[in-house]
Coordinates of C-alpha atoms and ligand atoms in Angstrom, one line a residue:
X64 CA 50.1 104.9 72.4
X65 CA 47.9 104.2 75.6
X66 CA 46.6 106.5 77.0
X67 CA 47.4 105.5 80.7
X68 CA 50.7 106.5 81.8
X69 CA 53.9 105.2 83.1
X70 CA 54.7 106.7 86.5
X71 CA 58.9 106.2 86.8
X72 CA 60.2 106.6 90.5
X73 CA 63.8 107.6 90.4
X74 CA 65.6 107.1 93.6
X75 CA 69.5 105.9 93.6
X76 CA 69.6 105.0 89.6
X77 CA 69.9 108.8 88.2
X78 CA 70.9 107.9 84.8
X79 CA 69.1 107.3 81.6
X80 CA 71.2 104.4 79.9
X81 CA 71.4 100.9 82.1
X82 CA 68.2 101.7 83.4
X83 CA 65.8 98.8 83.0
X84 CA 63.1 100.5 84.6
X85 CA 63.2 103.5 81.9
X86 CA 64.1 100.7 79.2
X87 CA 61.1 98.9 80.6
X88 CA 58.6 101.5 80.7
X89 CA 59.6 103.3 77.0
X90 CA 59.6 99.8 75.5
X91 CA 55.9 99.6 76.8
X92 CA 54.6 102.6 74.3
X93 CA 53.2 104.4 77.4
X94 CA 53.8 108.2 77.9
X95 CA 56.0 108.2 81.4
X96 CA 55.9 110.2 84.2
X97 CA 59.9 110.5 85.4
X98 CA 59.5 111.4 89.2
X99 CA 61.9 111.9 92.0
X100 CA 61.2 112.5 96.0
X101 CA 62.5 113.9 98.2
X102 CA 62.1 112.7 101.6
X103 CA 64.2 112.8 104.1
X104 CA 62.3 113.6 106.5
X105 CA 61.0 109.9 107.4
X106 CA 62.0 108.3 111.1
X107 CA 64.0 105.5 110.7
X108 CA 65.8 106.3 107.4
X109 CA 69.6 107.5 107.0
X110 CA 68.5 110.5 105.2
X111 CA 71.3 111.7 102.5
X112 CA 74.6 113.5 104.7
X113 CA 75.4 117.5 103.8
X114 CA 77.9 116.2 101.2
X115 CA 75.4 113.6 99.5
X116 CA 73.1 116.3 99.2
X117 CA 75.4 118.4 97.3
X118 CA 75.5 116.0 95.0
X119 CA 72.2 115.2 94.6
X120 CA 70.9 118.8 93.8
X121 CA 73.8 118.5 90.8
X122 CA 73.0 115.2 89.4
X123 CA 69.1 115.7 89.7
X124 CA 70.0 119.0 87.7
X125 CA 71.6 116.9 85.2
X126 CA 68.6 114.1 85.0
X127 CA 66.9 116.9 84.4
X128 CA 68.4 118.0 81.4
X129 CA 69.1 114.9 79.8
X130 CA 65.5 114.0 80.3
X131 CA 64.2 117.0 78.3
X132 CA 66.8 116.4 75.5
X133 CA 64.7 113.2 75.1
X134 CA 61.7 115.3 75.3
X135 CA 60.2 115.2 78.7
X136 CA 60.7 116.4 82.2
X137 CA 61.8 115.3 85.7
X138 CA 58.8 115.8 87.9
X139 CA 60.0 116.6 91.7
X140 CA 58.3 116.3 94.7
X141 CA 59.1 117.0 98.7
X142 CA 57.3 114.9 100.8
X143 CA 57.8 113.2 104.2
X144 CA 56.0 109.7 103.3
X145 CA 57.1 108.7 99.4
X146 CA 54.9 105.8 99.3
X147 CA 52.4 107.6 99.7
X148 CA 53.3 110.2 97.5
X149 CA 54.0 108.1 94.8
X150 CA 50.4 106.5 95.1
X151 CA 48.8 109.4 95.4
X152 CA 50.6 111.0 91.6
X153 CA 49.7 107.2 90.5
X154 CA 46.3 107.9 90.9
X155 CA 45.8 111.2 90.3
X156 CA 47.5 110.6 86.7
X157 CA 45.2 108.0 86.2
X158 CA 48.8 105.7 86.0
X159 CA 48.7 102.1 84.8
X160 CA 51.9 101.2 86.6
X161 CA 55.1 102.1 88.7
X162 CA 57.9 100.9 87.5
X163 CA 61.6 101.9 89.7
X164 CA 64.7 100.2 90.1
X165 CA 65.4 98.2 93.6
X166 CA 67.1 100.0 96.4
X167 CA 68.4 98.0 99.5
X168 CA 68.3 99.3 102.6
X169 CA 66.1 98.1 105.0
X170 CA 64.2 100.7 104.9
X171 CA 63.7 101.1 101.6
X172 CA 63.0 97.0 101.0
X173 CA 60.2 97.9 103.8
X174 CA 58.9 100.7 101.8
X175 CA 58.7 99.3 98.6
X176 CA 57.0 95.7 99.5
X177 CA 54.3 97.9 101.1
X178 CA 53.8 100.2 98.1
X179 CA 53.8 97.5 95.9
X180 CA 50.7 96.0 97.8
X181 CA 48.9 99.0 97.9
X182 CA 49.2 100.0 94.5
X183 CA 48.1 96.5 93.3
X184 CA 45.4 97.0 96.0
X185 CA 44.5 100.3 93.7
X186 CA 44.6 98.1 90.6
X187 CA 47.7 99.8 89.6
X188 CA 51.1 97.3 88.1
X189 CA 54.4 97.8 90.2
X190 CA 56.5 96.3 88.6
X191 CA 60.7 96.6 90.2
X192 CA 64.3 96.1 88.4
X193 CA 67.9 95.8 89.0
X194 CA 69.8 98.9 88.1
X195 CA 72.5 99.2 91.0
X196 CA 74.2 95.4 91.1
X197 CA 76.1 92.9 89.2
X198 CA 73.6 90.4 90.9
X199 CA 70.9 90.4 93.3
X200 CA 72.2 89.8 96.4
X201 CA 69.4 87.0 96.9
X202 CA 70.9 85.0 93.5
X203 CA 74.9 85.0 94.9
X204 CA 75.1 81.6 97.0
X205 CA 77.8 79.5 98.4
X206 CA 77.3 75.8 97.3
X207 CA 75.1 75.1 100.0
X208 CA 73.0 77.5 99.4
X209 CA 73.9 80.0 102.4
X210 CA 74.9 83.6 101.3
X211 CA 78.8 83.8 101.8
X212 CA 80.2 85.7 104.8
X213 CA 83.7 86.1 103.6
X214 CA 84.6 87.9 100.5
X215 CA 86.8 85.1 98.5
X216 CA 83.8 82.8 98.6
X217 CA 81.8 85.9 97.5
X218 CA 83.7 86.5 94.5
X219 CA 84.0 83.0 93.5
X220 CA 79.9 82.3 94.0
X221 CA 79.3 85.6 92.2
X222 CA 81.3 84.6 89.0
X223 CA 79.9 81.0 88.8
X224 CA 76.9 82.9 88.3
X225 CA 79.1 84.1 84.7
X226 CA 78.5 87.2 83.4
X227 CA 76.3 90.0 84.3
X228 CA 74.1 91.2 81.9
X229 CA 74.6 93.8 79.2
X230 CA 73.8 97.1 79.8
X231 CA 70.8 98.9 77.8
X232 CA 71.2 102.4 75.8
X233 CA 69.4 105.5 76.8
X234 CA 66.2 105.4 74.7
X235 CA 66.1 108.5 72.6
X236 CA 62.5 109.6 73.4
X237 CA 60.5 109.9 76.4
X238 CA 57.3 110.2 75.4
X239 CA 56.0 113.1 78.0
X240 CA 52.3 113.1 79.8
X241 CA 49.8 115.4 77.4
X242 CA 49.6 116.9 81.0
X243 CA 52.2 116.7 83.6
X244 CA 51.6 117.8 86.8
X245 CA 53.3 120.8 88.6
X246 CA 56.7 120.0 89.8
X247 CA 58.3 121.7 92.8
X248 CA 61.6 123.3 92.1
X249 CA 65.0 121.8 92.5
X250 CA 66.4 125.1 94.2
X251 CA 63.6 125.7 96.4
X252 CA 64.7 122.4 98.4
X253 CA 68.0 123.8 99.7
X254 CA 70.2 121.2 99.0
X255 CA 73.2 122.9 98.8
X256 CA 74.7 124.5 101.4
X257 CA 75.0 128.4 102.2
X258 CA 76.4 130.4 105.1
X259 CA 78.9 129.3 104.8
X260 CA 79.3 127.4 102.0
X261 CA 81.6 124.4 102.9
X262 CA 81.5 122.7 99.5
X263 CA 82.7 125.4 97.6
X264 CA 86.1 123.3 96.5
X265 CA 83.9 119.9 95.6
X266 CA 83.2 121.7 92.1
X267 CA 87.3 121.6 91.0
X268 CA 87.4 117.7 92.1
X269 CA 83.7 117.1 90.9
X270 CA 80.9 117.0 87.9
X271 CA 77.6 115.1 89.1
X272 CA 76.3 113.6 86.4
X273 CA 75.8 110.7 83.5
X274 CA 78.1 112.6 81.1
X275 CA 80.4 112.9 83.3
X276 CA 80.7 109.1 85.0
X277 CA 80.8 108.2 81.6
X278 CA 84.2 110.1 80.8
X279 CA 85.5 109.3 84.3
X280 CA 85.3 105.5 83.5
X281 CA 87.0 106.2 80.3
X282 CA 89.7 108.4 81.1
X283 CA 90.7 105.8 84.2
X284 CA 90.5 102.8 81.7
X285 CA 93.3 104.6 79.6
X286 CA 95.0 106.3 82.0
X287 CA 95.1 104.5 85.3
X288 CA 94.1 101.3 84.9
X289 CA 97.2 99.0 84.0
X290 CA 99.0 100.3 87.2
X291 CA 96.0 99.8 89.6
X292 CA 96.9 97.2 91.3
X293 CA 99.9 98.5 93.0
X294 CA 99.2 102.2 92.7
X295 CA 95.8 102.1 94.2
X296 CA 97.3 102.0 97.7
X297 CA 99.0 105.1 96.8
X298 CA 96.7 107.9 97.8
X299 CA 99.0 110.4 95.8
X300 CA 98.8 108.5 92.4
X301 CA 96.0 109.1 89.9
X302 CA 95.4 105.3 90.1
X303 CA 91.9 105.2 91.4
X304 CA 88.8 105.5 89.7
X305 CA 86.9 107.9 91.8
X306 CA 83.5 106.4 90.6
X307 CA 82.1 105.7 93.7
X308 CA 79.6 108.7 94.3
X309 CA 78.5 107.9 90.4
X310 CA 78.0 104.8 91.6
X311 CA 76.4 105.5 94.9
X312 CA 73.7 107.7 92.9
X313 CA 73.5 105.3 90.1
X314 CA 75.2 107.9 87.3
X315 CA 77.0 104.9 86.1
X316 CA 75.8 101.6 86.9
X317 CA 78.2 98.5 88.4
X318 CA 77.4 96.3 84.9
X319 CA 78.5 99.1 82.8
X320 CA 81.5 99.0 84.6
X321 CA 82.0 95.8 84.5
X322 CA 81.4 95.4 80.8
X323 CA 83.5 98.3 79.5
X324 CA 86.1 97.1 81.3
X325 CA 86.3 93.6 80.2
X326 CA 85.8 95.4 76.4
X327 CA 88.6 97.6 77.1
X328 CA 90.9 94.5 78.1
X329 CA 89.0 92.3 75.0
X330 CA 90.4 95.5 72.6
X331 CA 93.9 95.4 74.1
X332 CA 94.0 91.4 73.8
X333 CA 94.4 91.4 77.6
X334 CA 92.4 88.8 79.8
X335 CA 90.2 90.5 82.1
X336 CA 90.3 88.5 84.8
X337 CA 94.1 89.0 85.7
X338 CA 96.3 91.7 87.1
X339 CA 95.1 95.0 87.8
X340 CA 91.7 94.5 85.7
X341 CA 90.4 91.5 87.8
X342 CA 91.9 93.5 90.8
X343 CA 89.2 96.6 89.7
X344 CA 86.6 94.3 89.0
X345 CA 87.4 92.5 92.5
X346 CA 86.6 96.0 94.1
X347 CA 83.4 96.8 92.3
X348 CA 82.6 93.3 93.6
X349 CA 83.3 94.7 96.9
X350 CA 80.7 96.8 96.7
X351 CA 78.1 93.9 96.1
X352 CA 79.3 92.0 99.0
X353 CA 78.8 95.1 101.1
X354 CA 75.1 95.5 99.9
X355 CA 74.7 91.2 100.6
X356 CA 75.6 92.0 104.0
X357 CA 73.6 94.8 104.8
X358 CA 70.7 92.8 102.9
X359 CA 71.1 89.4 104.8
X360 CA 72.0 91.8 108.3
X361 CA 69.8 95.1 108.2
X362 CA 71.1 96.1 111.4
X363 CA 74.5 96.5 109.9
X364 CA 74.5 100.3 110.0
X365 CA 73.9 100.2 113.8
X366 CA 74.4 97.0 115.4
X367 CA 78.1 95.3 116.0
X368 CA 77.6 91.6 114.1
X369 CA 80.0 90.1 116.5
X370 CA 77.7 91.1 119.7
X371 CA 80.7 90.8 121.9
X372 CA 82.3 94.1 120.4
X373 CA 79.0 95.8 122.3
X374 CA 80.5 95.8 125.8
X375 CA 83.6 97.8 124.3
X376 CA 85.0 100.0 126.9
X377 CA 84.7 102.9 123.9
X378 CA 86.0 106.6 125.0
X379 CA 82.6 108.5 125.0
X380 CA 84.5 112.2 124.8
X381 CA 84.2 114.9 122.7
X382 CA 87.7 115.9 122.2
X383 CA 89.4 113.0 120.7
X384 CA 86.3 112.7 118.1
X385 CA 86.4 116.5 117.4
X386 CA 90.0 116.5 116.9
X387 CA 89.8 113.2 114.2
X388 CA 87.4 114.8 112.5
X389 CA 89.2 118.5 112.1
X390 CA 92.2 116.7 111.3
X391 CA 94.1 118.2 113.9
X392 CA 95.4 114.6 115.9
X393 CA 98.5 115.6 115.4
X394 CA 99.4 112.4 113.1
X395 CA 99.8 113.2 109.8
X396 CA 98.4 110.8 107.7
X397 CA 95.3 111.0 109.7
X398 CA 95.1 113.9 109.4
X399 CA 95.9 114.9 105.5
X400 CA 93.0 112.2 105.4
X401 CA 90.4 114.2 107.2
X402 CA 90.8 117.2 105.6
X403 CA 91.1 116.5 102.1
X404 CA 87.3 114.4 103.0
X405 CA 86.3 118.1 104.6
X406 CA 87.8 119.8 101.7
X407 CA 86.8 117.2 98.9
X408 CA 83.9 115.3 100.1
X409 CA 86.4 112.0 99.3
X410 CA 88.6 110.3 101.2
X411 CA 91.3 108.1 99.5
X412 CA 90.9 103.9 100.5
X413 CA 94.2 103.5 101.9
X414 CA 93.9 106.9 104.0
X415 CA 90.3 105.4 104.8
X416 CA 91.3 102.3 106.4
X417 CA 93.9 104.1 108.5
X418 CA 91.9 106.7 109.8
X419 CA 89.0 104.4 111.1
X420 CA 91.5 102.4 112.4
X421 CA 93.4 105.4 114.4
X422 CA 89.7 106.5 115.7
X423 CA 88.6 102.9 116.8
X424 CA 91.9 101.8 118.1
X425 CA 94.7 104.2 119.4
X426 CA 91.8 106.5 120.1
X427 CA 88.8 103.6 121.1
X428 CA 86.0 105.8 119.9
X429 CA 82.9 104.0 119.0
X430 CA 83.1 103.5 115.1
X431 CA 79.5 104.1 115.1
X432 CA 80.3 107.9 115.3
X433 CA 83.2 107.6 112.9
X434 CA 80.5 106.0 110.5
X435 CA 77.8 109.1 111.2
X436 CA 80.8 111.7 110.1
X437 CA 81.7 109.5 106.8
X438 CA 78.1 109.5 106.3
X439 CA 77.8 113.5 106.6
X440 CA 80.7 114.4 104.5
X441 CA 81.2 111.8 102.1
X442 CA 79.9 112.2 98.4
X443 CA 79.9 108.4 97.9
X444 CA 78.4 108.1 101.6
X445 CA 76.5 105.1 101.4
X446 CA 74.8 102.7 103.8
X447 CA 76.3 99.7 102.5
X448 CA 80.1 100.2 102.1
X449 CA 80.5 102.5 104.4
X450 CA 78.7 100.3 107.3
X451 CA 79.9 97.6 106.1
X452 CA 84.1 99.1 106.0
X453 CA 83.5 100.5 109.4
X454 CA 82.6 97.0 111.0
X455 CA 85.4 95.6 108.7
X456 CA 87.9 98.0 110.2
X457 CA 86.6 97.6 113.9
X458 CA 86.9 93.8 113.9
X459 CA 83.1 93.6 114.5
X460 CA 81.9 92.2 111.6
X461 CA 81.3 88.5 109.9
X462 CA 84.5 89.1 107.4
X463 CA 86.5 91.6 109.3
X464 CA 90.3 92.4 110.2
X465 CA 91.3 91.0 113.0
X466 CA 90.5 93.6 116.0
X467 CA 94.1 93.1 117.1
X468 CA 95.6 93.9 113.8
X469 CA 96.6 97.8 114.7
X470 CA 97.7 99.9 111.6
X471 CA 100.3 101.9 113.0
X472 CA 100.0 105.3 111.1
X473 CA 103.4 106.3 111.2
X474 CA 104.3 103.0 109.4
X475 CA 101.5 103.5 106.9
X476 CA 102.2 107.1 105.9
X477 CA 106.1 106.3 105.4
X478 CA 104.9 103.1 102.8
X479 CA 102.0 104.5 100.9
X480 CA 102.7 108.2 100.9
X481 CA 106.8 107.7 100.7
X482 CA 107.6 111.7 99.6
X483 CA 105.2 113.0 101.7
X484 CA 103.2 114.5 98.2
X485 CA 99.7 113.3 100.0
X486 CA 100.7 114.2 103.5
X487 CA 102.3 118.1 102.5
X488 CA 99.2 119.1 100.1
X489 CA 96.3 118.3 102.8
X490 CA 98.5 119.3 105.8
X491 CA 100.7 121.9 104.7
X492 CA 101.8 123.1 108.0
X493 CA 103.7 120.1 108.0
X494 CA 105.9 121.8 104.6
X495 CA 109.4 122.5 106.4
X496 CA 109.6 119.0 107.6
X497 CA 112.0 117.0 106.4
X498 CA 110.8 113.4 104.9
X499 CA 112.2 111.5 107.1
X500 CA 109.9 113.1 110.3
X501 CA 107.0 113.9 108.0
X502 CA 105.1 111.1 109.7
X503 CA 106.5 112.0 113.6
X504 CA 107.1 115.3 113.1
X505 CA 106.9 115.4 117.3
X506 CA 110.5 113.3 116.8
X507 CA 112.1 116.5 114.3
X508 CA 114.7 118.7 116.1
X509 CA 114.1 122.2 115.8
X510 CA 110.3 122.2 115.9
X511 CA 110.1 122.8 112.1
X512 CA 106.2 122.6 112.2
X513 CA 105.5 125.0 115.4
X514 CA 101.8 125.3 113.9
X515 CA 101.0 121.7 113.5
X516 CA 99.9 120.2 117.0
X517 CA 100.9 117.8 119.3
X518 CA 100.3 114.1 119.2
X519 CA 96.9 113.1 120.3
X520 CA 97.9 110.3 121.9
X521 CA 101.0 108.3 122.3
X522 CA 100.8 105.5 119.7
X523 CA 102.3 102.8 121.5
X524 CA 100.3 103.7 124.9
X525 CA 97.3 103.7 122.4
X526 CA 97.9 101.0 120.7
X527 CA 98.7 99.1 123.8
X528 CA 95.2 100.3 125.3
X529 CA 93.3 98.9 122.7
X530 CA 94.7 95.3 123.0
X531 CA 94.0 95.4 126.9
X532 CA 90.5 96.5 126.4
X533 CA 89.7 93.8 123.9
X534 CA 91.4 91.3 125.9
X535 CA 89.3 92.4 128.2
X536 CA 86.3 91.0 126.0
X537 CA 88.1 87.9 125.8
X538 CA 88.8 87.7 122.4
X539 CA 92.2 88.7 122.3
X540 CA 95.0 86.5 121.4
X541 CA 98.1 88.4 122.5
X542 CA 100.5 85.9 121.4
X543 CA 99.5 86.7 117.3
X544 CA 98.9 90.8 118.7
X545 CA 100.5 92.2 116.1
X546 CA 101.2 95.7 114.8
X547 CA 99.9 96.6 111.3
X548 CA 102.4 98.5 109.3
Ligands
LIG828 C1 85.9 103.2 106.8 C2 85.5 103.1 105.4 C3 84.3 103.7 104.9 C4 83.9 103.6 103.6 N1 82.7 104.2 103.2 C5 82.3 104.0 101.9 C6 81.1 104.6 101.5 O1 80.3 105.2 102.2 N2 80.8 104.5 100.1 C7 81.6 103.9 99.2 O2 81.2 103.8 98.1 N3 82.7 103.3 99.7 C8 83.1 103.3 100.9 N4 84.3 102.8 101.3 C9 85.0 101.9 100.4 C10 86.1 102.5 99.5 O3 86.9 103.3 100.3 C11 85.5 103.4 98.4 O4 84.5 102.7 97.7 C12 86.6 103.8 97.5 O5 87.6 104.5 98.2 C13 86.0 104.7 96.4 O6 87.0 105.3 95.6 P1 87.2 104.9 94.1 O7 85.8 105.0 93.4 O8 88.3 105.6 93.5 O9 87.5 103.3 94.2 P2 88.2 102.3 93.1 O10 89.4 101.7 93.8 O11 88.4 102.9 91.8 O12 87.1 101.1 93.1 C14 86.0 101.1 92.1 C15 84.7 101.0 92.8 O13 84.7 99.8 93.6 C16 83.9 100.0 94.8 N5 84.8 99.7 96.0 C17 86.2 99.9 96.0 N6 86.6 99.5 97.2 C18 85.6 99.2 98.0 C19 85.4 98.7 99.3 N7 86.4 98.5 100.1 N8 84.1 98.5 99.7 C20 83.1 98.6 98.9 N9 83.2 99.0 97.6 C21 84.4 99.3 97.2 C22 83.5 101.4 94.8 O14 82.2 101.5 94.3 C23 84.5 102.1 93.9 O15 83.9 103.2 93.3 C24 84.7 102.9 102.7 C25 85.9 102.3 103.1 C26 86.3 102.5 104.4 C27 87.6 101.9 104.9

């Protein structure tokens, strides 16, 4: 075994199988360093959101532990510069390399390309993998060689590219340093929260973790799969995966996905690519072409990719953005939406897409502040989607719904939530009133919700507002204007 170590920088791939890096570094005979750092601290970088860091104190716990059941130990460090940081442990462990996984936001491509010049500077290998995509968003071309701004030309480019590749095991040794270096301790960097402790329910919806991602992904192939294709638009049916924090934290990686799926349709003698499988593996694709846009368009997160949407007349108040995200607007949907996010740290697609839409449209609030508060209290919260969805929903972005397409919540609620299950268990002032006003309660004689408020704002006056202020930018093209339902 050499005696120069491995120095493994763990950032958004917390697991131990599908993990080229890892696979790369135990295959190498080294001993390995396993570090992760903290540091959100840094100008500039979308540090993790209250909810993320819920979740990142529970799955580095479990890293943690499954890296000492293969004999080693997960090094942590707090620091406000993790380039530096991670130079500094290379060469005070005498390290022959750094090996980590790729991340991809701007800031972090910025990062890296620097470290990786200084450490080769030191005479120290960097050496980077793919953990957290299919494909890189670099390789996934049109035919003429341009990356694809709508998602249909995505998905076809991405499976000419065939298959991704198979997934690694978890090695079953880490072979630790003879002496590791002090690490700082997980509780020490307050994570979680306390006084008061808002995420006290996220532990009966969730279990950070490998283990656990592992099971999830199981238990939905079984159990939810074959209907997902209709039922995922139905935020009271058990038809959605709820992988998407274990993905955004690399539990489970997209290719492990992918694969066990296609195996699971291969072992049922069911093509893969048809119905509600190739609809699932469509939305894990998604989640590439999110992470291709923010790569070929850093300013994604902050910047409209239609210009024109800057000189939006957006509504600048505090109350219609404090009520949206209380979940007190007074629509129901909307509502049941925000809270179960508050009370869950998730927030179901469907109920998603209608929310953003209520706060950009009937409401015209900037969906840059929609996008901070999905940021702060979603699990999954992750710079990619969720810029990328937000700019979808507003119209603003390269492959976007038309800005004139407004979902009318009402009209929504009363499709995808039809006995008001959703609606009644997130909003259950709203128990006493009878299905057919769940959705307008404001419309139900005898005021059988006298605790739930009033209307916001009048849909159609909203609704109405919103087309005259992006005619306004002229864009609009009244005579397709069309309501959403
Ligand atoms: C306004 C808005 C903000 C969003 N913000 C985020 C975010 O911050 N993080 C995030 O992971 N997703 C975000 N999404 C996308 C989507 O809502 C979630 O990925 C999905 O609801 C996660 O639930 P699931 O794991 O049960 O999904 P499933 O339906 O089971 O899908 C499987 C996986 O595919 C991916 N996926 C599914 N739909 C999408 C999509 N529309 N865009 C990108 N990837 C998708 C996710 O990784 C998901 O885990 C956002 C959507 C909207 C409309």
């Amino acid at each position: 075994m050499s005696d120069k170590p491995i120095l493994l920088w763990f950032r958004q791939d917390l697991r131990l199988s599908d993990n080229p890096a890892l696979t790369a570094a135990v295959a190498s005979g080294a001993r390995v360093l396993p570090v992760y750092v903290l540091d959100d601290k840094t100008p500039g970088h979308w540090a993790p959101g209250g909810a993320a860091r819920w979740w990142l104190h529970h799955s580095l716990a479990s890293l943690g532990r499954d890296l000492e059941q293969c004999g080693n130990r997960l090094h942590l460090v707090s620091s406000d510069n993790a380039a530096e940081t991670i130079r500094e442990l290379a060469k005070s462990t005498g390290a022959a390399a750094v090996y980590w996984n790729r991340c991809y936001e701007p800031f972090a491509i910025e990062r890296d390309t620097e470290l990786k010049s200084a450490l080769k500077a030191d005479g120290i290998e960097a050496e980077s993998f793919n953990a957290s995509l299919l494909f890189e968003p670099w390789e996934v071309k049109t035919k003429s060689g341009t990356p694809p701004k709508v998602f249909s030309p995505y998905w076809r480019a991405l499976r000419a590219l065939g298959e991704p590749e198979a997934p690694e095991p978890a090695p079953e040794r880490v072979a630790p340093l003879k002496a590791a270096p002090a690490s700082e301790k997980l509780e020490d960097w307050d994570l979680l929260p306390t006084k008061p402790d808002w995420a006290v329910g996220f532990h009966d919806h969730w279990t950070p973790g490998e283990t656990s991602a592992q099971v999830r992904l199981d238990r939905f192939l079984e159990t939810a799969l074959d209907d997902y294709k209709e039922g995922r638009n139905f935020p009271a049916k058990p038809n959605v995966s709820r992988l998407s924090p274990h993905l955004h934290f690399g539990e489970i990686g997209p290719r492990q996905v992918w694969h066990r799926t296609v195996a699971h349709c291969h072992a049922a003698d069911r093509n893969p690519f048809a119905g509600s499988a190739e609809h699932f593996l469509k939305e894990l694709v998604w989640r590439e072409f999110s992470y291709s846009l923010l790569y070929h368009n850093p300013d994604l997160p902050e910047a409209c990719l239609r210009p024109e949407f800057e000189n939006f007349p957006w509504d600048s108040s505090e109350k219609p953005l404090s009520a949206w995200q209380r979940g007190k607007t007074g629509i129901p949907i909307v509502d049941a939406g925000m809270r179960e996010l508050w009370q869950t740290g998730y927030m179901h697609n469907r109920v998603r897409m209608i929310c953003a839409s209520f706060l950009i449209k009937h409401l015209m609030v900037d969906w840059r502040a929609g996008e901070a508060w999905f940021w702060d209290t979603l699990l999954d919260a992750d710079l990619a989607s969720n810029s990328a969805s937000w700019q979808w929903v507003a119209g603003s972005g390269a492959d976007a719904a038309p800005y004139f397409r407004i979902f009318n919540p009402v009209l929504q609620g009363e499709k995808f939530d039809p006995d008001g299950t959703y609606t009644r268990r997130w909003v259950p002032e709203l128990a006493d009133v009878p299905d057919r006003y769940l959705q307008k309660p404001w419309e139900a004689p005898g005021n059988p919700a006298p605790d739930y408020p009033a209307p916001i704002v009048d849909l159609a006056e909203g609704r109405e507002r919103a087309l005259a202020a992006y005619q306004d930018l002229g864009e609009a093209e009244p005579a397709k204007a069309a309501a959403c339902g």
